[in-house]
JSON list of C-alpha atoms and ligand atoms in Angstrom, two decimals:
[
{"chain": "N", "resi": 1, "resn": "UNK", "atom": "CA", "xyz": [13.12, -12.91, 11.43]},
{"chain": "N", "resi": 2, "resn": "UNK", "atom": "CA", "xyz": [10.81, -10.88, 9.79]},
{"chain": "N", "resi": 3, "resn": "UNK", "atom": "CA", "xyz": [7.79, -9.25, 11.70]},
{"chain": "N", "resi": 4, "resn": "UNK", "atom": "CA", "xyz": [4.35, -10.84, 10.39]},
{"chain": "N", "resi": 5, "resn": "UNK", "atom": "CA", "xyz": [3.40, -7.04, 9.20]},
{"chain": "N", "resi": 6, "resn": "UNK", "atom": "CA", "xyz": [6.68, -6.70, 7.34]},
{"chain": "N", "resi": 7, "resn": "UNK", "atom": "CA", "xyz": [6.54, -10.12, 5.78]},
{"chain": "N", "resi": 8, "resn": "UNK", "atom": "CA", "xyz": [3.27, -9.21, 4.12]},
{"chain": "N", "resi": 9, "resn": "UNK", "atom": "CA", "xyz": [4.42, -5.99, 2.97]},
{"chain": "N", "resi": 10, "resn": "UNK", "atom": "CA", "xyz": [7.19, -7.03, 1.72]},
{"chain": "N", "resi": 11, "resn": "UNK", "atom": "CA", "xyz": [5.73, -10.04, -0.27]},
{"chain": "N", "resi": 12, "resn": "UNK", "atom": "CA", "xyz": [3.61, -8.08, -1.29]},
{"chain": "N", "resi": 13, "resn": "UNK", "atom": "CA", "xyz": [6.04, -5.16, -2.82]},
{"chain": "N", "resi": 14, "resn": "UNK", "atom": "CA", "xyz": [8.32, -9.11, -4.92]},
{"chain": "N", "resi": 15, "resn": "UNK", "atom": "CA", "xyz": [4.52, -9.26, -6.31]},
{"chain": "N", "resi": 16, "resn": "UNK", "atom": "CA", "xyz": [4.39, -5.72, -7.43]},
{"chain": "N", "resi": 17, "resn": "UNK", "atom": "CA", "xyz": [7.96, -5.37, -8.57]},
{"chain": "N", "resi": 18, "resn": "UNK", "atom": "CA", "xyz": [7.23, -8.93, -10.77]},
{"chain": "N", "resi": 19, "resn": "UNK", "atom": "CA", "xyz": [4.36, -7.13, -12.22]},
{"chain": "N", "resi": 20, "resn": "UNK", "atom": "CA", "xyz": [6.87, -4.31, -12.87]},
{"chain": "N", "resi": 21, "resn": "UNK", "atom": "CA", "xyz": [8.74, -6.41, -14.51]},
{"chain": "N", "resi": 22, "resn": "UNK", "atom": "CA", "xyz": [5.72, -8.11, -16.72]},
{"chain": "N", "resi": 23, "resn": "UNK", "atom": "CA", "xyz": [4.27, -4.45, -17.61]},
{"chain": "N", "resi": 24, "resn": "UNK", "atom": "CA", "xyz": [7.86, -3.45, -19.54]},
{"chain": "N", "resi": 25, "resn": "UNK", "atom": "CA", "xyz": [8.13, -6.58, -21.03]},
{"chain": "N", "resi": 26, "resn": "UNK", "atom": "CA", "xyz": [4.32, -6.11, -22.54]},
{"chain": "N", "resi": 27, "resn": "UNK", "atom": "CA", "xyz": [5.25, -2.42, -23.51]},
{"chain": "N", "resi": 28, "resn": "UNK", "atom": "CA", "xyz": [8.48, -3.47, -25.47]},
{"chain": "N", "resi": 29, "resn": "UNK", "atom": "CA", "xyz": [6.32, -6.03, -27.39]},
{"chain": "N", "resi": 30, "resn": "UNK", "atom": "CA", "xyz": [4.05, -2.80, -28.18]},
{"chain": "N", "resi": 31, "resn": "UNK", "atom": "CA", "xyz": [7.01, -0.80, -28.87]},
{"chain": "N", "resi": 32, "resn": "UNK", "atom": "CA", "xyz": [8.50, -3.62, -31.14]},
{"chain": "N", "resi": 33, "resn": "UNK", "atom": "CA", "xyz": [4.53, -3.73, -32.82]},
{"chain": "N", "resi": 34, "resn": "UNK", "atom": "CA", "xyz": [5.07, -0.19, -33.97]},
{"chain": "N", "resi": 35, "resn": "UNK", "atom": "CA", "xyz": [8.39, -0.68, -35.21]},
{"chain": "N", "resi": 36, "resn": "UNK", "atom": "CA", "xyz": [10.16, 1.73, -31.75]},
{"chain": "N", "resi": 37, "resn": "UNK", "atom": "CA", "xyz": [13.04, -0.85, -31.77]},
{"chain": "N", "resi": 38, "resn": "UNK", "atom": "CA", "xyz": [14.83, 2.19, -29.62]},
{"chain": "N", "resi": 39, "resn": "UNK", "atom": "CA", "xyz": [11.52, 2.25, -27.12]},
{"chain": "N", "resi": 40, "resn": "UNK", "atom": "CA", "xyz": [11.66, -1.41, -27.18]},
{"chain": "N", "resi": 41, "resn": "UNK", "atom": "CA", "xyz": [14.98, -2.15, -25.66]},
{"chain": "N", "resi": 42, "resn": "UNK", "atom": "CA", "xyz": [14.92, 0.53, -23.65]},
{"chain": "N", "resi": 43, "resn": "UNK", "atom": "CA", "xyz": [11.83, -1.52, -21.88]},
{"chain": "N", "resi": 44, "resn": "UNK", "atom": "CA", "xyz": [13.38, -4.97, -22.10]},
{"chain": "N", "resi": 45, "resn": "UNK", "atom": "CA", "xyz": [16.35, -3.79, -20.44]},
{"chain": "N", "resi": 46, "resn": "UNK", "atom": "CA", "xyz": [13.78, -2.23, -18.06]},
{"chain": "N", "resi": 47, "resn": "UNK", "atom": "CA", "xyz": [12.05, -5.37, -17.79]},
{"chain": "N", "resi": 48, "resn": "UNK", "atom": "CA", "xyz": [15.15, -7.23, -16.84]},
{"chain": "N", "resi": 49, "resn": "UNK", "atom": "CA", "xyz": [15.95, -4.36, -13.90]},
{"chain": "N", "resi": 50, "resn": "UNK", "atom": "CA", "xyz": [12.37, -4.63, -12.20]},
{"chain": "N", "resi": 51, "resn": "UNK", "atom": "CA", "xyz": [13.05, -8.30, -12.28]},
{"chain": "N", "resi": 52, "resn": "UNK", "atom": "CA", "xyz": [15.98, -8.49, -10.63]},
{"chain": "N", "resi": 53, "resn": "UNK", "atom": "CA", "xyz": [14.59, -5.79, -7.72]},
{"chain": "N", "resi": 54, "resn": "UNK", "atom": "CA", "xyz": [11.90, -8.90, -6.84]},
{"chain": "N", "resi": 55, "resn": "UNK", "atom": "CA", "xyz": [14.74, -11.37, -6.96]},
{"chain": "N", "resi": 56, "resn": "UNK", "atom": "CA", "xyz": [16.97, -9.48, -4.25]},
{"chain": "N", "resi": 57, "resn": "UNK", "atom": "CA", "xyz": [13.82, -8.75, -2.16]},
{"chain": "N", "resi": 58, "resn": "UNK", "atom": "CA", "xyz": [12.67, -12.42, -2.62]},
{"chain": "N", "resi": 59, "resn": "UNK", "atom": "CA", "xyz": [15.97, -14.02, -1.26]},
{"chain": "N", "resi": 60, "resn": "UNK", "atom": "CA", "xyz": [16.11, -11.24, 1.53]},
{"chain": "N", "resi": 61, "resn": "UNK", "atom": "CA", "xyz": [13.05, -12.75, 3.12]},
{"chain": "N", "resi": 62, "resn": "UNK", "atom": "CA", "xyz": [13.70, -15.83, 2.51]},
{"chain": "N", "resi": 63, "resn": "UNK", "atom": "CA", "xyz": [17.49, -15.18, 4.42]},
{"chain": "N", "resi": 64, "resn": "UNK", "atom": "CA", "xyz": [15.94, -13.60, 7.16]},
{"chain": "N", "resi": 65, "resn": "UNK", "atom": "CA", "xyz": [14.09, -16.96, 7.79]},
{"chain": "N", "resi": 66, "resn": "UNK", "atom": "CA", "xyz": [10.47, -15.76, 6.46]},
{"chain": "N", "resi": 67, "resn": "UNK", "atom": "CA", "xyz": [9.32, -17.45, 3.60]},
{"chain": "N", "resi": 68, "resn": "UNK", "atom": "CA", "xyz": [8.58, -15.57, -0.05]},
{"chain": "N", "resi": 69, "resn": "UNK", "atom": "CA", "xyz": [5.48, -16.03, -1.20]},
{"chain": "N", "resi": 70, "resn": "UNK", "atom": "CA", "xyz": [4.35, -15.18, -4.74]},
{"chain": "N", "resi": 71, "resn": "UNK", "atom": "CA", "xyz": [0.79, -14.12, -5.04]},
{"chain": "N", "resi": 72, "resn": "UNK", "atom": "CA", "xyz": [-1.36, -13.83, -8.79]},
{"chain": "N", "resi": 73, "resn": "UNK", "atom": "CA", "xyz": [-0.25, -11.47, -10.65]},
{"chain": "N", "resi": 74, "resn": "UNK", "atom": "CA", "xyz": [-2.42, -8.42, -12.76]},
{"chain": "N", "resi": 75, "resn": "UNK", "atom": "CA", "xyz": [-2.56, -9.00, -16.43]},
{"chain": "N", "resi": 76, "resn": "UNK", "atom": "CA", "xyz": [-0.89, -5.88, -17.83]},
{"chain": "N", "resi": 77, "resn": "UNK", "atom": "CA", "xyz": [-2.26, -3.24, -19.69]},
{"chain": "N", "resi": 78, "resn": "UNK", "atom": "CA", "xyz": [-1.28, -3.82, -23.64]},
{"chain": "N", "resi": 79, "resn": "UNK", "atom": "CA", "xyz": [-3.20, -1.28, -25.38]},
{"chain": "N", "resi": 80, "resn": "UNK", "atom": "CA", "xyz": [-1.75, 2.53, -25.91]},
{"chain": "N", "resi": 81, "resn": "UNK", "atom": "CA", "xyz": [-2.96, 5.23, -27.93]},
{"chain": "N", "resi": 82, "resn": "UNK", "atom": "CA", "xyz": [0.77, 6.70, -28.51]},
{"chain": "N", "resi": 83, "resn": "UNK", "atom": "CA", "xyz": [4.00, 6.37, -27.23]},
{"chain": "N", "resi": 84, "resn": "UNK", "atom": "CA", "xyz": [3.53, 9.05, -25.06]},
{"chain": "N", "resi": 85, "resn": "UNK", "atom": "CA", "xyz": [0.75, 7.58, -23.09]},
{"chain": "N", "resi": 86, "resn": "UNK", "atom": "CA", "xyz": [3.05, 4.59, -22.52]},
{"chain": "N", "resi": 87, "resn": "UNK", "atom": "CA", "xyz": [5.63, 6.80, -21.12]},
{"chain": "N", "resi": 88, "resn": "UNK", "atom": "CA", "xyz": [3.11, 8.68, -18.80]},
{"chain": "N", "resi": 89, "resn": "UNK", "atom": "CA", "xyz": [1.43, 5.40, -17.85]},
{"chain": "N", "resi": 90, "resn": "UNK", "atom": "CA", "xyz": [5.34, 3.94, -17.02]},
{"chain": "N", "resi": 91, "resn": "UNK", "atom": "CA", "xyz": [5.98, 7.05, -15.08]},
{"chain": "N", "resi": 92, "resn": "UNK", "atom": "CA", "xyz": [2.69, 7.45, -13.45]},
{"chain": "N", "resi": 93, "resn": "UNK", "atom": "CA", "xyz": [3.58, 3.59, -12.52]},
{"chain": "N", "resi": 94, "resn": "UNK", "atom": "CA", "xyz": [7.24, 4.10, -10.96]},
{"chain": "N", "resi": 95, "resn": "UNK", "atom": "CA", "xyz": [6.00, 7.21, -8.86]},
{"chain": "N", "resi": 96, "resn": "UNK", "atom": "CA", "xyz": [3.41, 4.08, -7.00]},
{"chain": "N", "resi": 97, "resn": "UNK", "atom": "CA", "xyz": [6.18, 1.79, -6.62]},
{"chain": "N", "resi": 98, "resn": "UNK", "atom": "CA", "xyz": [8.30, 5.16, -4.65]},
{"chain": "N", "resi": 99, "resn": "UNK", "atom": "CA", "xyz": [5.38, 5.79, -2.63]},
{"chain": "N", "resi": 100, "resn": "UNK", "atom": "CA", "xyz": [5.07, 1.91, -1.42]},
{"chain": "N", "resi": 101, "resn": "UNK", "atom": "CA", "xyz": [9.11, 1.78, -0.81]},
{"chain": "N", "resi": 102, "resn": "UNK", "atom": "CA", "xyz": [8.27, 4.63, 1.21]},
{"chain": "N", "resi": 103, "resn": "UNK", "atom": "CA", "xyz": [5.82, 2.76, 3.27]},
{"chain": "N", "resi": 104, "resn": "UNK", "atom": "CA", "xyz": [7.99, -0.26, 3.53]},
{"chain": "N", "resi": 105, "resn": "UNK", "atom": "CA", "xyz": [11.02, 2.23, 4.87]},
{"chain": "N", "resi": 106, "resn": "UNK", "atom": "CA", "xyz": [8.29, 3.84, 7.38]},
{"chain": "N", "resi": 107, "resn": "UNK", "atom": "CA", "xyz": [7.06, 0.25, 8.57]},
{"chain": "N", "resi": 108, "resn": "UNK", "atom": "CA", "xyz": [10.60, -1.09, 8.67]},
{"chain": "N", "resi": 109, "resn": "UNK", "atom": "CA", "xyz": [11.80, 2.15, 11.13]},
{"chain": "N", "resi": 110, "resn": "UNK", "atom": "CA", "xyz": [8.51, 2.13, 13.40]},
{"chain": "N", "resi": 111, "resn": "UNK", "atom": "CA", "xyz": [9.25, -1.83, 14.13]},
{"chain": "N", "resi": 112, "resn": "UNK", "atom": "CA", "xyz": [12.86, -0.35, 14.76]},
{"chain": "N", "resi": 113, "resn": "UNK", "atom": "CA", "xyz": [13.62, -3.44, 11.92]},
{"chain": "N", "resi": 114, "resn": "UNK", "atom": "CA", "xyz": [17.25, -1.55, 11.25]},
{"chain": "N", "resi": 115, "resn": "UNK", "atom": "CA", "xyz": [18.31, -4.57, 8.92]},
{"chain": "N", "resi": 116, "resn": "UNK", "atom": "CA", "xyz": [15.38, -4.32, 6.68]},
{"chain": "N", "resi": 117, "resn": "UNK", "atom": "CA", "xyz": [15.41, -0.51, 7.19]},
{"chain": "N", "resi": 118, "resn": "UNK", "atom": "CA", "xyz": [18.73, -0.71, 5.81]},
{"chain": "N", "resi": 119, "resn": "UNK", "atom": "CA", "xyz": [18.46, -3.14, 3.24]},
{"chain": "N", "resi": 120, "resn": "UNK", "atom": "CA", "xyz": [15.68, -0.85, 1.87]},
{"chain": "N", "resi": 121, "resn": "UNK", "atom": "CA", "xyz": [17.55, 2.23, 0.91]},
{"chain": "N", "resi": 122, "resn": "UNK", "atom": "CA", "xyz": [18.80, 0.55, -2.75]},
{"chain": "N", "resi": 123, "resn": "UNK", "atom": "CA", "xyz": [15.18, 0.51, -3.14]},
{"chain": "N", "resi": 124, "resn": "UNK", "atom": "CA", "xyz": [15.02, 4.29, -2.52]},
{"chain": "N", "resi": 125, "resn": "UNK", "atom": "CA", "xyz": [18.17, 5.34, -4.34]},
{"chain": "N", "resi": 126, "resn": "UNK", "atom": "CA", "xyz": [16.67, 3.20, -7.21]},
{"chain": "N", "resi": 127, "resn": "UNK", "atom": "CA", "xyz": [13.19, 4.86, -7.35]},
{"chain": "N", "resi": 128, "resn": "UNK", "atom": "CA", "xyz": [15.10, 8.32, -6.95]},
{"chain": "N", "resi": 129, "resn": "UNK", "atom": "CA", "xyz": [16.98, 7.23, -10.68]},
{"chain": "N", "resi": 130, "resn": "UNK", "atom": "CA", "xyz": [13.78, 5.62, -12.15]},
{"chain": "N", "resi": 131, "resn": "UNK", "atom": "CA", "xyz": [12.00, 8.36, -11.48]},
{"chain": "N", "resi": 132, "resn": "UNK", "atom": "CA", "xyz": [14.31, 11.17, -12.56]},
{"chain": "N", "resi": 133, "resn": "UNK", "atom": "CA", "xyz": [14.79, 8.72, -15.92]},
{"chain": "N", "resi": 134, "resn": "UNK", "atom": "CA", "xyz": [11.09, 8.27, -16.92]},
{"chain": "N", "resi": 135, "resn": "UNK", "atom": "CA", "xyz": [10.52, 11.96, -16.27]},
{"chain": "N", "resi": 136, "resn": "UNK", "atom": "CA", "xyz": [13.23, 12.98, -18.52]},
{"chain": "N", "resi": 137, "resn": "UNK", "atom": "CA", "xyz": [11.79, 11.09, -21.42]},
{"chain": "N", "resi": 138, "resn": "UNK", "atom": "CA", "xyz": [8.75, 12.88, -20.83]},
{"chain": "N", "resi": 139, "resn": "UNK", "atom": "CA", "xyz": [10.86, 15.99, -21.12]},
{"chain": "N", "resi": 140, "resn": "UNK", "atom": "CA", "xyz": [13.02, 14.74, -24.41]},
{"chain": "N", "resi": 141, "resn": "UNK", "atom": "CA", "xyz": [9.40, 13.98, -25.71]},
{"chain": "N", "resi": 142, "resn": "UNK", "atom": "CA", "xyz": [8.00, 17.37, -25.12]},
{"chain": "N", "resi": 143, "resn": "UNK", "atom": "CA", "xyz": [11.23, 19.02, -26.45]},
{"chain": "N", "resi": 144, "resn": "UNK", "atom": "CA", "xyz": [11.27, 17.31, -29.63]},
{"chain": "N", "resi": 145, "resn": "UNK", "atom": "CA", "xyz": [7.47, 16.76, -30.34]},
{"chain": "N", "resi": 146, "resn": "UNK", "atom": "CA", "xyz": [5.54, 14.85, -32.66]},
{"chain": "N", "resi": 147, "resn": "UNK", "atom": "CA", "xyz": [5.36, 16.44, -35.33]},
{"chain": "N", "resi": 148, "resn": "UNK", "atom": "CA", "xyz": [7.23, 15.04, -38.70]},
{"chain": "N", "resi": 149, "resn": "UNK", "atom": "CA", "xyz": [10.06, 13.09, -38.23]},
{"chain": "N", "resi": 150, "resn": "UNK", "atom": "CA", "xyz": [9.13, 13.70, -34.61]},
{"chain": "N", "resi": 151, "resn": "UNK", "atom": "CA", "xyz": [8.67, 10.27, -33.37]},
{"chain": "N", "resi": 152, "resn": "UNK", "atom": "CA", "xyz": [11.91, 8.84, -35.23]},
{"chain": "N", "resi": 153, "resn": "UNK", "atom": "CA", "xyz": [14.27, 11.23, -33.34]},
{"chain": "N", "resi": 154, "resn": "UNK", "atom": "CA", "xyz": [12.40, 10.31, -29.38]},
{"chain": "N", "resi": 155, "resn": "UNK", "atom": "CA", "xyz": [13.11, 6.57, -30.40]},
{"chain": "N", "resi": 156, "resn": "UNK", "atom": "CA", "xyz": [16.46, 7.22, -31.51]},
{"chain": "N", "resi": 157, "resn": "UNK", "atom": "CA", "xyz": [17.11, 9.01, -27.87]},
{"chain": "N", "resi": 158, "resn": "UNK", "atom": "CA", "xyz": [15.38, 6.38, -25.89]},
{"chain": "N", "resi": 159, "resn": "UNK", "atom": "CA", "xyz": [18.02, 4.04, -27.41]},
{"chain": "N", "resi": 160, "resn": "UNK", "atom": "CA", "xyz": [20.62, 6.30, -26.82]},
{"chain": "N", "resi": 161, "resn": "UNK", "atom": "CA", "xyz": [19.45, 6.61, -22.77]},
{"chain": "N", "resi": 162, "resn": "UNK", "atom": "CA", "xyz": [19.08, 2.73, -23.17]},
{"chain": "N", "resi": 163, "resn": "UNK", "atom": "CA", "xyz": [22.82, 2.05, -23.89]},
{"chain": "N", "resi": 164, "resn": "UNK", "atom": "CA", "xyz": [23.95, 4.76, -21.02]},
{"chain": "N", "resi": 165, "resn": "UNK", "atom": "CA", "xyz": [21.70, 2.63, -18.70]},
{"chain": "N", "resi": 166, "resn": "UNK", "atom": "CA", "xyz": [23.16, -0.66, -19.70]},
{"chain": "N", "resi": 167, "resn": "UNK", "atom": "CA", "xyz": [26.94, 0.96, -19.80]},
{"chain": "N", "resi": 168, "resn": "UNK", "atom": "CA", "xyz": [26.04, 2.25, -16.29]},
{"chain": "N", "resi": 169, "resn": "UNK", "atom": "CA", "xyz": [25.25, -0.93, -14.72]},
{"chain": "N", "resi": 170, "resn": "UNK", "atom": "CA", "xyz": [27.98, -2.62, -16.22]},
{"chain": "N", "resi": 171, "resn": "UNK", "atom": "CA", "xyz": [30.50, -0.18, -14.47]},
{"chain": "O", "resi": 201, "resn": "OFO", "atom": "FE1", "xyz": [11.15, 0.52, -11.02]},
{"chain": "O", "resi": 201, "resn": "OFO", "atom": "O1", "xyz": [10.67, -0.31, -9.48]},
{"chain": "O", "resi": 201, "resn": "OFO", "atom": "FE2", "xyz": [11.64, -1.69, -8.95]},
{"chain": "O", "resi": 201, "resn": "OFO", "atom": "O2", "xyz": [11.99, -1.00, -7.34]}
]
């Protein structure tokens, strides 16, 4: 059984990885908008990922005899001056989510909570890939620019980083 403090915390990260999940579906309708059918599934696969992290954390605490709770959820944001606000903004976003996994690990050790402790680290290992992936959009972005046919090439390598994602988690 969870601790009352872990509980909460960890209720609260289902509610913030849902909202994860609700902010890359809204950006791959954006993407879709401006006719980034690379950016796009690169997102909807994203959104499908973020949802799955709440499902595993919502049926740990629920198998540890604590009870999931789902709390409202923020409206997310659906308005971007360019894709590369939306990839700052995503990356900006997965950088929170590591630091609150990182509170969750610390809360988890200090209660000397070993199963949850341990049960954490595919959260870590996860950030530690999202992270490194987000930030080397950022980088493809900056390498190619946006200048002419600038913006046809990044959504033609998002796509191509999409399908090594999805062959990746099929293997
Ligand atoms: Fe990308 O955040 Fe889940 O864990």
């Amino acid at each position: 059984m969870l601790s009352t403090t872990l509980s909460t915390a960890l209720n609260r990260q289902i509610t913030l990885e849902f909202e994860s999940s609700n902010l890359y579906l809204q950006v791959s309708s954006w993407c879709m908008q401006k006719g980034l059918e690379g950016c796009a599934g690169f997102f909807r696969e994203h959104a499908d990922e973020e949802r799955m992290h709440m499902q595993k954390m919502f049926d740990y605490v629920n198998e540890t005899g604590s009870y999931a709770v789902l709390d409202p959820m923020e409206k997310p944001k659906n308005d971007f001056e360019s894709i590369v606000e939306v990839f700052k903004i995503t990356y900006a976003h997965e950088q929170m989510i590591t630091k609150e996994i990182n509170n969750l690990v610390s809360i988890a050790f200090k209660e000397g909570d070993f199963s949850t402790f341990n049960f954490l680290q595919w959260y870590v290992e996860e950030q530690h890939e999202e992270e490194q992936l987000f930030k080397s959009v950022l980088d493809k972005i900056d390498l190619i620019g946006m200048a002419g046919n600038g913006l046809f090439f990044i959504d033609q390598e998002v796509a191509k980083m999409r399908s090594e994602m999805v062959t990746e988690s099929a293997g």
